[in-house]
C-alpha angles and dihedrals in degrees: 000000000000097000090065090088087060095052096117091060091048094048093047094045092055095036091235095163090061093062136086125227125257098206118111134179112288091207098078096042137091086237088074088068093056102042089123091071097075111153096200139324125230138179113231139142120275128184107248107213094200100048090037093225143086116275132188112238141159114248127198110216106204141165103310092335145088115208134188115179108314097340131081149183124224105224098203091065093058139079119210142216125193128196140163115226135189125195114203114305094336126112114274125250139196127252120197117189119198113194150160136158094293100053152310135264123196122208115195116198131177106180117079091213092051090049095052093053092047093043090055093055092046095050091049100046104029126079115271129195137208098053095159096054091052105038141035118221124219131193120222123203108255092344137092111283115248136211129216125204112245091221112038100019095232116159131224139179107237126203110203119206123186114229090219086071094057102061110123127058090255092054090052094050089048090053094049094044089052093057092047091048097046089049090055112032097066147342091251095058095044116128110226098183140005124210127184120204126178094281103008149065111209115197116196118213133175113292115269133140097244121183122185120237085241094059089048093053093047092050090055097253107171112225111207117206103258096054089041091054086047091056099050091044094051090047087053092051089052092047088050089055091051089050092047089058091050096250138095133221101232098195114061110156146125092274098051099048117078137188118221095232092188098051120104086223131054104260125172121205117200112203141178100039111191105207129163127183124235100024135117094253123116146162089290086076091058092049090054091046087049090052089051092051091048088050090052092054100040094050098034107128116203114264089013131118118258108260115252096191132050115237105204090189089059088055091049091048096049091047089055093050095052087049085065105081089199095058120084121204107239102150103060111041097186093056108093109161150001093255091059086058091046091055089046094055092045093052090045094051090041088231095136137066125228091247091052096045087053087063096044119144092243091064091043090050096051091045089054093049092051090049091056091046092051095050091047089053093044092052097050091049091050092044087052092052091049095052095047096046103036118107094192142029092252094066088056092063094065102123127224088241092060088049094052092055089051126095089241087065099039088092090068096059113140121218123225094236122098106271100230093085100115120004146313130217105277109262087187093077089067128087109265101259131131092225095053097040089049094063098079117130132168117270109166129102090229119045091207088072089050098202105182120196132192131225116250101033091204087070096064095089123062118246121221092285089058117116091222120077108224 
């Protein structure tokens, strides 16, 4: 690197010796948990604030962080400047300046390919300005708004956070932690760019039509049992991922859980985690919040407000009514069976672990019902196939049991695991009616994938009267 010999001139010109370092210990940060998510490593020049000189070092560029040895910078706390400089007759080089109210860091890069890689990371994770001059914001009915790039027309989902809600140090820690966690937890929650305006933070995500569970309920969407079971199960799987990382979500609610309305498969996205380090909260809080969410769905009454308080007497009363075989539940359309109330009670009392919740009888019962439905549908399909293609009565006597034992039927084997392991066809693309929503039957070769299909494929997508905008 030929420009090393000119480093006194660079240091003086940029007044590097008047600044403080932004690096802090990685041992006491959330970044420590996610070190395995390095994007790449590069050897570049950094200004060393102690030695007062430029030093060649290996830098790890990770998800929202820049790490050297046991220290890091959280990029979403920083603004950036980039410039290209030449000294006398020597080759030029790039300077990236990271800064905020606490200090500055200087990255010196000579290789253009190296600079391009680093530049992409800095622009993605650091704070940018001038959102309104680069993007046009569009509101979507019932869904998260989106932004369109004025130049290349690219679309992004945008999360808008009011700065007035981020005042205390705890608020700030939760805000920065939420960005770190969402970048790490899944592809769907990754933040691809961050803008700061006068009163707002604007977080860019991959474009999807996302509608919250709260919005779905308030717009009278009718949750049938199978999709509702899938949603609760998928939430539990996500919470298990949080727990395995040694963290909790802290903000599980109807407002923070979204459905990808444009996806072919049912996909939930849990946003806005509120995680603080070094406190006594854990995954039990998430299970309690999930219990409150399930209570709000289970006991929602059409044209009513969402219940904000849990009435244990109501749960007990409805359990007793369901135990009476002659009584049909007509008041609460999203209450299906006693095992649903049993899981609800255990979540609210925090007397169940995530692992045991995933094995709960409610899920097992729905799985068994879907298996029976699947076999019935398959038998009808095979019987029809037999009648159409048979040339004599003898071929019509082939039983379903014999068919199951043949290679022809092997593709329909059902695994023992609960089927909501991957994804199901998205029931939220349908009109909100019981008849359409009830027509779900298993389709996949492996039930561990739990692909559900609906009869009458032309009904998958909402018509003009649908409350969903396609």
